Amino acid sequence: MASNARNAAAFLKTLAHEGRLMILCHLGSGERSVGELESLLGIRQAAVSQMLARLREEGLVSTRREGKTIFYSLATEDTSRVINLLYDIFCAE
């Protein structure tokens, strides 16, 4: 149980950053490129890339390359379920 608690705490710590959470929320509706996320979030590409690197390192997003463009998506069904739940609680009108 302690191992599960550590994993849950690490997952929640990653979600606790507003920018990373916004990226995950946008990815909840489908894959996006860095440029698309930059436009949606209104922040610089370097900042988006840094947050995506952290999310990828933590295993929350996966990538797909198409030519020079890299597309990001939620990596697991568990991540998708959590993001959808958070969206339903905090963002649904």
Short mmCIF file of C-alpha atoms in Angstrom, two decimals:
data_model
loop_
_atom_site.label_atom_id
_atom_site.label_comp_id
_atom_site.label_asym_id
_atom_site.label_seq_id
_atom_site.Cartn_x
_atom_site.Cartn_y
_atom_site.Cartn_z
CA MET A 1 0.00 0.00 0.00
CA ALA A 2 2.89 2.40 0.73
CA SER A 3 4.15 2.00 -2.83
CA ASN A 4 0.71 2.82 -4.22
CA ALA A 5 0.52 5.88 -1.98
CA ARG A 6 3.91 7.08 -3.27
CA ASN A 7 2.77 6.60 -6.86
CA ALA A 8 -0.48 8.45 -6.21
CA ALA A 9 1.36 11.30 -4.49
CA ALA A 10 3.79 11.65 -7.42
CA PHE A 11 0.87 11.65 -9.88
CA LEU A 12 -0.99 14.32 -7.91
CA LYS A 13 2.17 16.41 -7.52
CA THR A 14 2.53 16.48 -11.30
CA LEU A 15 -1.12 17.55 -11.66
CA ALA A 16 -0.69 20.28 -9.03
CA HIS A 17 0.96 22.66 -11.54
CA GLU A 18 -1.62 24.85 -13.29
CA GLY A 19 0.16 24.85 -16.65
CA ARG A 20 0.67 21.09 -16.73
CA LEU A 21 -2.94 20.55 -15.70
CA MET A 22 -4.14 22.83 -18.50
CA ILE A 23 -2.08 20.87 -21.02
CA LEU A 24 -3.57 17.60 -19.79
CA CYS A 25 -7.08 19.06 -19.98
CA HIS A 26 -6.51 20.09 -23.60
CA LEU A 27 -5.11 16.65 -24.40
CA GLY A 28 -8.25 15.12 -22.88
CA SER A 29 -10.09 16.03 -26.08
CA GLY A 30 -7.43 14.52 -28.35
CA GLU A 31 -3.83 14.79 -29.44
CA ARG A 32 -2.24 18.19 -30.02
CA SER A 33 1.04 19.56 -31.32
CA VAL A 34 3.25 21.91 -29.32
CA GLY A 35 2.15 24.76 -31.59
CA GLU A 36 -1.52 24.03 -30.96
CA LEU A 37 -0.96 23.92 -27.21
CA GLU A 38 1.03 27.17 -27.38
CA SER A 39 -1.94 28.88 -29.05
CA LEU A 40 -4.51 27.38 -26.70
CA LEU A 41 -2.57 28.29 -23.57
CA GLY A 42 -1.20 31.64 -24.71
CA ILE A 43 2.30 30.90 -23.43
CA ARG A 44 5.69 30.61 -25.12
CA GLN A 45 6.69 27.44 -26.93
CA ALA A 46 9.69 26.95 -24.65
CA ALA A 47 7.46 26.87 -21.57
CA VAL A 48 5.02 24.45 -23.22
CA SER A 49 7.90 22.17 -24.24
CA GLN A 50 9.32 22.21 -20.71
CA MET A 51 5.97 21.23 -19.20
CA LEU A 52 5.46 18.52 -21.83
CA ALA A 53 8.90 17.11 -21.04
CA ARG A 54 7.93 16.79 -17.38
CA LEU A 55 4.61 15.16 -18.26
CA ARG A 56 6.37 12.73 -20.58
CA GLU A 57 9.00 11.95 -17.92
CA GLU A 58 6.21 11.16 -15.46
CA GLY A 59 4.49 8.91 -18.01
CA LEU A 60 1.34 11.01 -18.37
CA VAL A 61 1.72 11.87 -22.06
CA SER A 62 2.96 9.97 -25.08
CA THR A 63 4.17 11.22 -28.45
CA ARG A 64 3.69 10.52 -32.12
CA ARG A 65 5.87 12.05 -34.83
CA GLU A 66 4.51 13.10 -38.21
CA GLY A 67 7.27 14.65 -40.29
CA LYS A 68 8.74 17.47 -38.21
CA THR A 69 5.68 17.75 -35.97
CA ILE A 70 5.37 15.89 -32.69
CA PHE A 71 1.86 15.23 -31.43
CA TYR A 72 1.14 14.66 -27.75
CA SER A 73 -1.68 12.65 -26.22
CA LEU A 74 -2.63 11.25 -22.84
CA ALA A 75 -0.53 8.15 -22.26
CA THR A 76 -2.91 5.91 -20.34
CA GLU A 77 -6.58 5.28 -19.79
CA ASP A 78 -6.04 6.00 -16.07
CA THR A 79 -4.70 9.47 -16.87
CA SER A 80 -7.65 10.07 -19.18
CA ARG A 81 -10.13 9.00 -16.49
CA VAL A 82 -8.61 11.35 -13.90
CA ILE A 83 -8.51 14.31 -16.31
CA ASN A 84 -12.11 13.69 -17.40
CA LEU A 85 -13.22 13.50 -13.77
CA LEU A 86 -11.45 16.77 -12.93
CA TYR A 87 -13.03 18.37 -16.00
CA ASP A 88 -16.50 17.18 -14.95
CA ILE A 89 -16.05 18.53 -11.42
CA PHE A 90 -14.37 21.86 -12.15
CA CYS A 91 -15.00 22.82 -15.78
CA ALA A 92 -18.39 21.46 -16.89
CA GLU A 93 -21.11 24.06 -17.08
#
